[in-house]
Short mmCIF file of C-alpha atoms in Angstrom, two decimals:
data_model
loop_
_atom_site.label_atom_id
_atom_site.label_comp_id
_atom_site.label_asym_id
_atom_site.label_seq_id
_atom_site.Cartn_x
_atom_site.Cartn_y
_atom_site.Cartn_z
CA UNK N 1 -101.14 -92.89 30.15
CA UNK N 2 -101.08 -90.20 27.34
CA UNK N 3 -97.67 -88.99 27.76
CA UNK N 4 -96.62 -86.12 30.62
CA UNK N 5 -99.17 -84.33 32.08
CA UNK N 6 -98.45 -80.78 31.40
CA UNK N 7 -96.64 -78.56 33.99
CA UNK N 8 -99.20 -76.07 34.11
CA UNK N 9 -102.07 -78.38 34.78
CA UNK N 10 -99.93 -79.86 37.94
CA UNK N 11 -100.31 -76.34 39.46
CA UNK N 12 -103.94 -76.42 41.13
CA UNK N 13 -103.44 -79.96 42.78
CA UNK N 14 -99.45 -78.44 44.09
CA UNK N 15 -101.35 -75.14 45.51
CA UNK N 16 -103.11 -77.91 46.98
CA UNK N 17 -100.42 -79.18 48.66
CA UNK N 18 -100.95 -83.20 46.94
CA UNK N 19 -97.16 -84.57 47.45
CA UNK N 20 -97.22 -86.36 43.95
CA UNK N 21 -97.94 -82.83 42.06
CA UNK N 22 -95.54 -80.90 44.17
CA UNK N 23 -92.82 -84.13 43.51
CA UNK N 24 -93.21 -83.94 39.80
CA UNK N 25 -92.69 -80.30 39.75
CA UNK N 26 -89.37 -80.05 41.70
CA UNK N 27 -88.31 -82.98 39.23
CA UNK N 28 -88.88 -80.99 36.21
CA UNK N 29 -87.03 -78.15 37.82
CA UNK N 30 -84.30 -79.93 38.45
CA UNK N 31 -84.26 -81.11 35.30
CA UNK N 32 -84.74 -77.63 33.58
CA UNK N 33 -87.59 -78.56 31.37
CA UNK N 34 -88.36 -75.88 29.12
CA UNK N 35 -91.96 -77.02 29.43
CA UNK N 36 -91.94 -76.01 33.19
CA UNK N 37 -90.51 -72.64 32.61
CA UNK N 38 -94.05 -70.87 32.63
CA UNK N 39 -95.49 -72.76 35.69
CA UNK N 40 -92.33 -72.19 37.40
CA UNK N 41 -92.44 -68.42 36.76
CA UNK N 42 -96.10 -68.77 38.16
CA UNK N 43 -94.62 -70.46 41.36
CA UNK N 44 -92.24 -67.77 41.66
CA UNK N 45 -94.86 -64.96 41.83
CA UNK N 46 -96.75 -66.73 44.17
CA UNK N 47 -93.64 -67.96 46.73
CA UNK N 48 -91.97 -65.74 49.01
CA UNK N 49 -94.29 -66.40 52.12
CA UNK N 50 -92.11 -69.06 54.26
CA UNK N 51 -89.25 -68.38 55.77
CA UNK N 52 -86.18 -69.91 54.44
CA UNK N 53 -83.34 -71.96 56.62
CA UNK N 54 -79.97 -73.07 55.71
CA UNK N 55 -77.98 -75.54 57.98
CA UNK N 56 -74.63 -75.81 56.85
CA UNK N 57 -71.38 -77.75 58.51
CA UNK N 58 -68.87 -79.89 57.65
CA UNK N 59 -69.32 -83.93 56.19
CA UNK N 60 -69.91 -85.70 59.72
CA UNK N 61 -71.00 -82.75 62.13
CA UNK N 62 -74.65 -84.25 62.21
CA UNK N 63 -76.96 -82.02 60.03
CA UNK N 64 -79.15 -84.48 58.87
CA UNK N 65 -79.77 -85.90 62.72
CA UNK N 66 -80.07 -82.26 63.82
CA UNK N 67 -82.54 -81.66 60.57
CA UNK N 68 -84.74 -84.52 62.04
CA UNK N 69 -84.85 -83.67 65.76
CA UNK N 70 -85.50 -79.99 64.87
CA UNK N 71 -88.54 -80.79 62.47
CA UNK N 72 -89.77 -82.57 64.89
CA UNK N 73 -90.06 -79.65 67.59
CA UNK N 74 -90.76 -77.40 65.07
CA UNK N 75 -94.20 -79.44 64.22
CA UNK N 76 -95.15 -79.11 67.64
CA UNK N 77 -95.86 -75.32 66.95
CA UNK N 78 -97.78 -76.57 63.81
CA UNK N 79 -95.93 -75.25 61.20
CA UNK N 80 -95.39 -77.40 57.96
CA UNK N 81 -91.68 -77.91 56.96
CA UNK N 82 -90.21 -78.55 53.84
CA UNK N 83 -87.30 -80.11 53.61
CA UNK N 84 -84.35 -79.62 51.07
CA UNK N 85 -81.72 -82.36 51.57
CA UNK N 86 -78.34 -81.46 49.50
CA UNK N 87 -75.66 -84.49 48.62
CA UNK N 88 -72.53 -84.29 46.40
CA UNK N 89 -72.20 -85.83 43.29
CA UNK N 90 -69.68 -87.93 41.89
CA UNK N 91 -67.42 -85.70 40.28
CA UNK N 92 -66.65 -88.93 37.94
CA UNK N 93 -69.70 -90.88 37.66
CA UNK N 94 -71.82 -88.34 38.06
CA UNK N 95 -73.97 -90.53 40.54
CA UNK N 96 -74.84 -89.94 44.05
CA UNK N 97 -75.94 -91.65 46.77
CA UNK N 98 -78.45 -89.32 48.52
CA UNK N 99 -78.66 -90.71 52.10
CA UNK N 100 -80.05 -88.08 54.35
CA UNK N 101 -82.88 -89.53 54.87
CA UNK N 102 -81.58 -92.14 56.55
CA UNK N 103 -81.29 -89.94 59.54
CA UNK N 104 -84.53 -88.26 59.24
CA UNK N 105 -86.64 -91.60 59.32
CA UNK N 106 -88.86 -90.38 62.38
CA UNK N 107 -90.65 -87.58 60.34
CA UNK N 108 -91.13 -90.49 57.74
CA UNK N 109 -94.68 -90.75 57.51
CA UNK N 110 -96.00 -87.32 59.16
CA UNK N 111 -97.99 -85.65 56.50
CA UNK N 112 -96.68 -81.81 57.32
CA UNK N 113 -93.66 -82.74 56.32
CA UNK N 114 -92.22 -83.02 52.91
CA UNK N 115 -88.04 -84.13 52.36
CA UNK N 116 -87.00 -83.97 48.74
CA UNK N 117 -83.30 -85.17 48.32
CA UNK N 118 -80.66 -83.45 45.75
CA UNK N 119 -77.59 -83.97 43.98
CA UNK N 120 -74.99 -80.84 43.34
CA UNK N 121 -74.54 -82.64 39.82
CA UNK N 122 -71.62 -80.19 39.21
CA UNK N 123 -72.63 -77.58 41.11
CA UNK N 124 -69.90 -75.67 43.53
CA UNK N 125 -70.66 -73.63 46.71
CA UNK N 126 -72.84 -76.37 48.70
CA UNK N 127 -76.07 -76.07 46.98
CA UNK N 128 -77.49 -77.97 43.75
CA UNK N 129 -78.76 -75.64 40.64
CA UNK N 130 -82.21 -75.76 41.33
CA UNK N 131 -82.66 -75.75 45.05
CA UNK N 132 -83.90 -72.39 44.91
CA UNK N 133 -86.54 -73.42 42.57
CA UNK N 134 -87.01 -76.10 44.48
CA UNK N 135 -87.92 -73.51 48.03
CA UNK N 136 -90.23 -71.61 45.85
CA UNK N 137 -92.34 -74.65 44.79
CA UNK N 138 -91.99 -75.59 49.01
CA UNK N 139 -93.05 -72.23 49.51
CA UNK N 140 -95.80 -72.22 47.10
CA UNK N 141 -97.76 -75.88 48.02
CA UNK N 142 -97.70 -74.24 52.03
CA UNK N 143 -94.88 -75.18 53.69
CA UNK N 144 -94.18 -72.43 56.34
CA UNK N 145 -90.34 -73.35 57.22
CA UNK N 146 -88.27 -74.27 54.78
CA UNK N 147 -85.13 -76.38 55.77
CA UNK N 148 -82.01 -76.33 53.03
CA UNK N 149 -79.39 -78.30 54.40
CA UNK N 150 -76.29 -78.36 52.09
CA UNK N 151 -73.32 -80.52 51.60
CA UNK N 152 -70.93 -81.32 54.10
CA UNK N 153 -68.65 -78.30 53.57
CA UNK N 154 -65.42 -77.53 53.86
CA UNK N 155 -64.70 -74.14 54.95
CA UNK N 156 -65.31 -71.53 52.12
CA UNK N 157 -68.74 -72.70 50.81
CA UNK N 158 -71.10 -69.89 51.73
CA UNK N 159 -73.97 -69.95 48.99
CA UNK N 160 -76.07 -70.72 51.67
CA UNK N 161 -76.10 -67.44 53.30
CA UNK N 162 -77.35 -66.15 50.00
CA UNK N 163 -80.24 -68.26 49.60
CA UNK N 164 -81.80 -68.60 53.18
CA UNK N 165 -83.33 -66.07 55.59
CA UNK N 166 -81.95 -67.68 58.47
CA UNK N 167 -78.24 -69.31 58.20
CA UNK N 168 -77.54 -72.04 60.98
CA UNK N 169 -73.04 -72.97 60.81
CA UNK N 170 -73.58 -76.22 62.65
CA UNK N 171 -69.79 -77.08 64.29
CA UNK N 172 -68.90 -80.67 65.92
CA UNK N 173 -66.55 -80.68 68.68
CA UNK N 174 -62.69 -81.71 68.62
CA UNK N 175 -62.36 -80.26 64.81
CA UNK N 176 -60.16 -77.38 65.62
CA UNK N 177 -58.64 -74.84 68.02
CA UNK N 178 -59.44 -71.02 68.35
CA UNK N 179 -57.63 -70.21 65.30
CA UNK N 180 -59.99 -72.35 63.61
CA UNK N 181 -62.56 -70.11 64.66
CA UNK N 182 -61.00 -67.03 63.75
CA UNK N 183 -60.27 -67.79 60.03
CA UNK N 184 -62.69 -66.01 57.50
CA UNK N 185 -64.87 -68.21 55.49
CA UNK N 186 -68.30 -70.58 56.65
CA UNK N 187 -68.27 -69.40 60.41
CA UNK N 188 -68.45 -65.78 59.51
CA UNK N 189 -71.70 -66.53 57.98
CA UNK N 190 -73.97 -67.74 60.79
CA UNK N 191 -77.02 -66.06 61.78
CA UNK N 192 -76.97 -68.75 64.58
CA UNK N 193 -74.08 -71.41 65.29
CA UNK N 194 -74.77 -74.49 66.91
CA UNK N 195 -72.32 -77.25 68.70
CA UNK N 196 -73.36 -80.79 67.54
CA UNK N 197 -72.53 -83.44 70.02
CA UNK N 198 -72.55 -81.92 73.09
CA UNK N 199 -72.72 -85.19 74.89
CA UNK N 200 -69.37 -85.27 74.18
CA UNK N 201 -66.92 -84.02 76.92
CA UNK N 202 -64.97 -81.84 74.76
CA UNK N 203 -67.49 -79.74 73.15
CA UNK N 204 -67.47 -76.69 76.02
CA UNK N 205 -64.07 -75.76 74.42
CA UNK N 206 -65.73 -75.69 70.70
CA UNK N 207 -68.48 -73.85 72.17
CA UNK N 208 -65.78 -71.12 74.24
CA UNK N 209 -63.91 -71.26 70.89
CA UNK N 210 -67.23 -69.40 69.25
CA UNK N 211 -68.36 -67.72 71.69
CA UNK N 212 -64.82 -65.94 72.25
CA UNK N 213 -64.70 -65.71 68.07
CA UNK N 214 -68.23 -63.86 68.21
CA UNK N 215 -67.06 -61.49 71.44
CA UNK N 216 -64.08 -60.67 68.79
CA UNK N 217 -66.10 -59.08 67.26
CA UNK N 218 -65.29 -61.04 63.83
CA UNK N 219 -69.29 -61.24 63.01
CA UNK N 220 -70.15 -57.35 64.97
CA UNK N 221 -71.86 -56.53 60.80
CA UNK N 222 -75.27 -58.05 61.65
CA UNK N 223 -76.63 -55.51 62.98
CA UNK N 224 -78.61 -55.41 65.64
CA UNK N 225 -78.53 -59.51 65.85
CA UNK N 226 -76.03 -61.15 68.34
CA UNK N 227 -75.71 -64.39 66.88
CA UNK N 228 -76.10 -66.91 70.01
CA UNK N 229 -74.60 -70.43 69.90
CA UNK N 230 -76.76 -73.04 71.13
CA UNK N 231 -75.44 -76.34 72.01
CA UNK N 232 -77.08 -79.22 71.39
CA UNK N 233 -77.10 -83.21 71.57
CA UNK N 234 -79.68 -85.22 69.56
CA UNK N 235 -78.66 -88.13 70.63
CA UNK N 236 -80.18 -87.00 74.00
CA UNK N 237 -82.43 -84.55 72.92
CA UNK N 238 -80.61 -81.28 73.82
CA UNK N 239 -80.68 -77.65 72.91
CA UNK N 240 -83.02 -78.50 70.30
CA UNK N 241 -85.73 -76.40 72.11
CA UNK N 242 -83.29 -73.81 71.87
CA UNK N 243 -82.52 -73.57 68.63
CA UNK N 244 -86.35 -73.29 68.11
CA UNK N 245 -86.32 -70.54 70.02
CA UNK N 246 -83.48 -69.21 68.03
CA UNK N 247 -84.56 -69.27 65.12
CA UNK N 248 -87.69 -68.07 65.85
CA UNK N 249 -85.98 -64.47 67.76
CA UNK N 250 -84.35 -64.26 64.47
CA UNK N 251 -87.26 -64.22 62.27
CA UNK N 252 -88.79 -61.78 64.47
CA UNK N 253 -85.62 -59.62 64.41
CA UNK N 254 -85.50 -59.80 60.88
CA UNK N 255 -89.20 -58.49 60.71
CA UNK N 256 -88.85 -55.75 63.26
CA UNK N 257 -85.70 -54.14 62.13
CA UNK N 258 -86.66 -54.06 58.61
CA UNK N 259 -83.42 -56.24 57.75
CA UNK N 260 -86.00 -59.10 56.01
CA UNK N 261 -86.53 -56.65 53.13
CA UNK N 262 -82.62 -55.80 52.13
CA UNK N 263 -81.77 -59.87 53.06
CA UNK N 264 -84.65 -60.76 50.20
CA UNK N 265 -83.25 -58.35 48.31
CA UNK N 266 -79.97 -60.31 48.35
CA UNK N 267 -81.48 -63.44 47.69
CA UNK N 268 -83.45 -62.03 44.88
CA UNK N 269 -79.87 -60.02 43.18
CA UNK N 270 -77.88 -63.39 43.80
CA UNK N 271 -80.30 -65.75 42.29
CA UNK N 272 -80.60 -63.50 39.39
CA UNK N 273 -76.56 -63.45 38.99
CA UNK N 274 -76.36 -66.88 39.50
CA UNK N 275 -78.69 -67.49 36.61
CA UNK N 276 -76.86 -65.21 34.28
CA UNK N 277 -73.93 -66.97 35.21
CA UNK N 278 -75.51 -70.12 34.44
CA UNK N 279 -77.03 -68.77 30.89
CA UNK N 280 -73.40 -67.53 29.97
CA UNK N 281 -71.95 -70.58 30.65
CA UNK N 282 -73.70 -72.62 28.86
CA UNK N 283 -73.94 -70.67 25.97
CA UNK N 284 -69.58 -70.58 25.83
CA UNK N 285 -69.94 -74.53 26.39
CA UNK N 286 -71.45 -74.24 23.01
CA UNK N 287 -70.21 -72.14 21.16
CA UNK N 288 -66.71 -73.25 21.80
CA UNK N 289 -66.86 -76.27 20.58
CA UNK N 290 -64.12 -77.34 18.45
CA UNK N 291 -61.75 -74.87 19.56
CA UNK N 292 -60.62 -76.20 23.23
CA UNK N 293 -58.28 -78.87 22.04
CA UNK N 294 -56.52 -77.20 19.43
CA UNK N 295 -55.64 -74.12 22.16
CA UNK N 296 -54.96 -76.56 24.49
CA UNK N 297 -52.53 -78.10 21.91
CA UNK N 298 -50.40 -74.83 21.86
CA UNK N 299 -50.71 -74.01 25.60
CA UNK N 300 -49.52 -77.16 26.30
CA UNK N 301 -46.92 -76.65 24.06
CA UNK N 302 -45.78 -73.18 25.80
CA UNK N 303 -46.05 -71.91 22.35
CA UNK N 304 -49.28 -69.43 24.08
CA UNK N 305 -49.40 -68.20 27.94
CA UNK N 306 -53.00 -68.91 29.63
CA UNK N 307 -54.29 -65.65 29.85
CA UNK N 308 -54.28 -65.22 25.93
CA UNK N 309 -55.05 -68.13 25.25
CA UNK N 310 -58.15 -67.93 27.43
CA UNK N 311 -58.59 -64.53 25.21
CA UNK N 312 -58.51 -66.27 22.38
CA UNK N 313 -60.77 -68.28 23.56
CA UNK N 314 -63.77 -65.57 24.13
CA UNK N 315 -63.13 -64.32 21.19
CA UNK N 316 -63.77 -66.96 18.78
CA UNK N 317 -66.84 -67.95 21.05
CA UNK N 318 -68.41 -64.72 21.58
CA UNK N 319 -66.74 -63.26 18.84
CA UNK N 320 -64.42 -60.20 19.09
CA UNK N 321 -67.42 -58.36 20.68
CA UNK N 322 -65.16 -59.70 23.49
CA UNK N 323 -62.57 -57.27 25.13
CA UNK N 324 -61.67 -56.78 28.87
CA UNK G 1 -81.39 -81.49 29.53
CA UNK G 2 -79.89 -85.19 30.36
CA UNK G 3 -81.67 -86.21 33.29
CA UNK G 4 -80.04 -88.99 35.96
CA UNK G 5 -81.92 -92.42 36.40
CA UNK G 6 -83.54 -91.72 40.17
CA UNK G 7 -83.75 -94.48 42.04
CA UNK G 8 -84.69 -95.47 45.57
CA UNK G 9 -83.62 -98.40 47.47
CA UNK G 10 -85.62 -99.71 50.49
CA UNK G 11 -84.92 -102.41 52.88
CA UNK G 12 -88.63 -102.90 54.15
CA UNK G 13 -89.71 -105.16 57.51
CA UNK G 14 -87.78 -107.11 59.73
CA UNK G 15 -84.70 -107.74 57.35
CA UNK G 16 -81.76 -106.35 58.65
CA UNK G 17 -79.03 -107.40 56.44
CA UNK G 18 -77.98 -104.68 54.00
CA UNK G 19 -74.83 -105.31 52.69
CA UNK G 20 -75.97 -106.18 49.62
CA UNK G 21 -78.20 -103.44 48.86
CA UNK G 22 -75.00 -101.21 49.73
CA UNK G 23 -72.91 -103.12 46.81
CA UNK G 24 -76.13 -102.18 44.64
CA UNK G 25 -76.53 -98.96 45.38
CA UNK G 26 -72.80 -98.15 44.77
CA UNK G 27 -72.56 -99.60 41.86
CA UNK G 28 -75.91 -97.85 40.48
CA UNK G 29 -73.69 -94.69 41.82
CA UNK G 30 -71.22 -95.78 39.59
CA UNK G 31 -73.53 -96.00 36.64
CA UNK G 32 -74.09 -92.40 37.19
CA UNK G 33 -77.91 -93.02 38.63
CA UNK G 34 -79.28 -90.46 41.74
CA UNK G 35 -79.33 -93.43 44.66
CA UNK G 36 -81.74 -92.69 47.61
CA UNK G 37 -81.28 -95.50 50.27
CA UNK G 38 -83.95 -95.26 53.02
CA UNK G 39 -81.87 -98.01 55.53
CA UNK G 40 -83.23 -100.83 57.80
CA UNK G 41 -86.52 -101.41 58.67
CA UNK G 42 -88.72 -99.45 57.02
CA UNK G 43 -92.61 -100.38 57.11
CA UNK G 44 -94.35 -99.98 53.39
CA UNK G 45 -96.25 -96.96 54.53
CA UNK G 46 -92.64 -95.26 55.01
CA UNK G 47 -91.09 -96.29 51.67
CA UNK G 48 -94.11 -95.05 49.81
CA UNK G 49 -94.13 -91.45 51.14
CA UNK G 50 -90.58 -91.64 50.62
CA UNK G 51 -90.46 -92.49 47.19
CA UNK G 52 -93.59 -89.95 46.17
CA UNK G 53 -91.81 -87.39 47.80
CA UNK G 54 -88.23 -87.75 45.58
CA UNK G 55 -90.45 -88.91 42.11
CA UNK G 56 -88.15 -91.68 41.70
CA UNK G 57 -87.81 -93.50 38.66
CA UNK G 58 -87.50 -96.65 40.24
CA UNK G 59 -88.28 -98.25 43.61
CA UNK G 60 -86.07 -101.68 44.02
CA UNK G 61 -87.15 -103.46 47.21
CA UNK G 62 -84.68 -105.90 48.84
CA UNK G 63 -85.97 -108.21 50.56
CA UNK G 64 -83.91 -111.76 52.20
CA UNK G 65 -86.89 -112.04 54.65
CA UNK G 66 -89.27 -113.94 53.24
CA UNK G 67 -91.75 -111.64 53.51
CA UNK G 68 -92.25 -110.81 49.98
CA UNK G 69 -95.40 -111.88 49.41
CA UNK G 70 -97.03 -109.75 51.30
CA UNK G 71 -94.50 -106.62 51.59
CA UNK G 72 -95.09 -106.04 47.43
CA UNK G 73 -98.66 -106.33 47.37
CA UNK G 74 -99.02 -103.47 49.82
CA UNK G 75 -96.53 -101.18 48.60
CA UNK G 76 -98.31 -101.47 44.91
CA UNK G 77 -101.26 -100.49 46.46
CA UNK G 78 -100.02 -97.33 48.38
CA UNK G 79 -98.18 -96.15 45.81
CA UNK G 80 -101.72 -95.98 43.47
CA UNK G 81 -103.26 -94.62 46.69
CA UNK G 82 -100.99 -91.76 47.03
CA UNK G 83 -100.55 -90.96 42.78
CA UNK G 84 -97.13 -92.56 42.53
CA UNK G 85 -98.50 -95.23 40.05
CA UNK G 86 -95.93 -94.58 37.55
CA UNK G 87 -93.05 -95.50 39.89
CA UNK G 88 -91.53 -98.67 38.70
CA UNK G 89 -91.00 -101.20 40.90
CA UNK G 90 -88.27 -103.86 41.17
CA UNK G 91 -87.53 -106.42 43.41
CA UNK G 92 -84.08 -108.28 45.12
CA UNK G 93 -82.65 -109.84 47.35
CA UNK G 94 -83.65 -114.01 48.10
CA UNK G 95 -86.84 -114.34 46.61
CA UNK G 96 -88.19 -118.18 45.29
CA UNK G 97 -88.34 -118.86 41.40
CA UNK G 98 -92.08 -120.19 41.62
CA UNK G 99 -92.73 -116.81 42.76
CA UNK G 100 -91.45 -114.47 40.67
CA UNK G 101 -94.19 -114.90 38.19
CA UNK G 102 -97.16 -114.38 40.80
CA UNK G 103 -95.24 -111.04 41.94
CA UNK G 104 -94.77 -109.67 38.15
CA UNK G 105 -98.59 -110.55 37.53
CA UNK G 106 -99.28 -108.12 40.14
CA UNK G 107 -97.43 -105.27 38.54
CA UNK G 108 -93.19 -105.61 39.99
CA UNK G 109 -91.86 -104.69 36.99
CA UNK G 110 -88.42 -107.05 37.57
CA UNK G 111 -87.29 -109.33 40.07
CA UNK G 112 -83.42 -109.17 40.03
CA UNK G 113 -82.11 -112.51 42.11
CA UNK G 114 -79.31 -112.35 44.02
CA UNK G 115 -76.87 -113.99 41.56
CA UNK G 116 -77.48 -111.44 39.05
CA UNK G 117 -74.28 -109.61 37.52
CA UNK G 118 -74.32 -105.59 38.73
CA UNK G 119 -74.15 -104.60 34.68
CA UNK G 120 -77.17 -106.40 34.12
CA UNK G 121 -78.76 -104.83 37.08
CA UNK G 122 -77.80 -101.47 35.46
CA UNK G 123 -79.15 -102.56 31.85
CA UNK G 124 -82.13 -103.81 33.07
CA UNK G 125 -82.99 -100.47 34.84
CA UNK G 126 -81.98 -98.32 32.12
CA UNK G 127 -84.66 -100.77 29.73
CA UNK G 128 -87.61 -100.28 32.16
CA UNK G 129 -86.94 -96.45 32.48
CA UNK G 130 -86.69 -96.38 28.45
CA UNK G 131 -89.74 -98.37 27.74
CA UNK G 132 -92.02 -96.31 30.56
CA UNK G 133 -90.43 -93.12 28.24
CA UNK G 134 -91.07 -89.26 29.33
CA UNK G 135 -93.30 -88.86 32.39
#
């Protein structure tokens, strides 16, 4: 076939919204080509029109089911969705098993919808490394609403809040009592909460658990926004008008009180961190080679105490440029 | 940068039995591969738009229904309909010996029986993956 087609020339036909250009792309950004570097800087420019979703909640609260019911009304306004789909990785293997699909299998074959699956591969805080890239190119082929939905999480990963416009905590019932819902952490960063489940009998408690959380006044820093919490079932179909509505008063509040422009800026001075971070870290990985094991040796040993010995270790990586 | 093997795993039609494509796809897991599993009952048309959307290395069918004969022919032709000709495909699952040949003359790239050892399945991926090179 001539080898790869080159990154650049898959940009028209992506614009274009053709699923097998805009597939290839987020592969190569997950990969980090340095061939797709200039088309993704391209993609970049030309993103920032949709508006960005995160659904968060613990392993089991129903994300991925809630994910497919809510594309599904949110077609019926004819908006195209992109989906980002976020599993762990093995922390040993490095495999995953990326099975959020599973649950999404209605939207399977509708053609304004596009689900991309991820692995964290290493990465902490609920999203992978290039999920961000991966909204832009989204954003970029047309999609109007973009759906993240992370890793299950446990109850202090809150990169989500930093990459979406619009942060949905999704709780299941008969995980906790009110002092659950008063702890810092996940909760505190919904724009809108939602109760999974609510076919179950116990979910009005998780529900008055919130709702007393939010009258608190634990979350009174949005602003102008009260953050509702919508209850919802999609095993009967539930609430899930609701949360379209929602989401959709929270887009417009965002607009309308000007708070869109400081939230992007937020995104934008995160992402740009987060990269920095990344560069940094993968230039110590390298240049430190050779002298882990030996420091190791001697902190082992008790012959050093960490925090030198991590000193030590800047130094002869970044040489003694390196002082606190 | 090192990129994982990504591979999807579809049980397509009528089959319902998927324990075996479970074992499979953990032990792919285990071989450090990206697994995608798309569960029971998926038509063709499905799997397809599936596996163009996530630009999977590999598509591995499994099918103990019979129905092979039919269910590969179609997917190899969506998948050139839609640009996802370069996704290998491999087969599984309970399919005769006579005709494994007629299926690989069509363009499955491997039919992996149901006696086959999991390491092999992992080699044998890893080979087709290799030999299609960069993409």
């Amino acid at each position: 076939m001539g080898g790869p087609l080159a990154s650049a020339a898959l940009l028209p036909r992506l614009y274009a919204g053709e699923g097998a250009a805009i597939a290839r792309m987020l592969t190569r950004a997950e990969a980090a080509t340095p061939e797709a570097r200039e088309a993704l800087a391209e993609i970049y420019r030309r993103a920032g029109r949709a508006h960005v979703i995160g659904i968060t909640g613990v392993p089991g609260s129903g994300k991925s089911t809630l994910v497919g019911k809510l594309t599904r009304a949110l077609r019926a306004t004819h908006r195209k969705v992109g989906i980002i789909a976020v599993d762990p990785s093995s922390p040993f293997s490095g495999g995953a098993i990326l099975g959020d699909r599973i649950r999404m299998s209605e939207l399977a074959t509708d053609p304004g919808v596009f689900i991309r699956s991820m692995a964290t591969r290493g990465s902490m805080g609920g999203l992978a490394r290039s999920t961000q890239d991966a909204v832009d190119i989204l954003d970029a082929a047309g999609f109007h609403l973009i759906l993240i939905e992370t890793v299950g999480v446990g109850q202090d990963e809150v990169e989500i809040a930093q990459a979406s416009h619009t942060t949905i905590v999704v709780s299941a019932p008969g995980l906790g009592d009110d002092i659950q819902a008063i702890k810092a952490g996940v909760l505190e960063i919904a724009d809108v909460h939602v109760v999974s489940k609510c076919d179950r009998p116990d979910s009005f408690r998780t529900v008055a658990d919130l709702k007393s959380m939010l009258a608190m006044g634990a979350v009174l820093s949005r602003g102008g926004w009260s953050v509702p919490v919508v209850a919802t079932s999609s095993e009967r179909g539930e609430g899930i008008g609701d949360l379209v509505s929602a989401i959709d008063r929270h887009r417009e509040y965002l607009h309308h009180s000007g708070a869109l422009r400081a939230r992007r800026q937020r995104i934008a001075e995160y992402r740009m961190l987060k990269t920095a971070e990344d560069l940094l870290r993968r230039r110590f990985a390298a240049s430190r080679a050779g002298r882990v094991a030996d420091l190791a040796e001697r902190l082992a040993a008790r012959e050093l105490e960490p925090y030198s010995a991590a000193e030590e270790l800047l130094n002869s990586a970044f040489g003694s440029t390196y002082h606190e | 940068m090192n990129q994982a093997i990504r591979i999807m795993l579809a049980k397509v039609g009528l089959d319902g039995h998927d324990r075996g494509v479970k074992v499979v796809a953990r032990c792919l897991r285990d071989a450090g591969m990206d697994v995608i599993y798309t569960g029971l009952h998926r038509s063709p048309d499905e799997v397809v738009t599936a596996a163009v959307q996530e630009d999977v290395d590999i598509l591995g069918v499994s099918l103990l229904s019979g129905a092979h004969m039919t269910i590969f022919p179609r997917i190899l032709k969506l998948l050139e309909e839609r640009g996802g000709q370069d996704i290998l495909v491999v087969g599984g699952g309970v399919i005769p010996d006579e005709d494994v040949d007629a299926l690989k003359k069509m363009g499955v790239k491997e039919i992996l029986l149901q006696d086959t050892p999991p390491q092999v399945i992992v080699e044998t991926l890893r080979e087709l993956v290799d030999a299609r090179g960069p993409r």
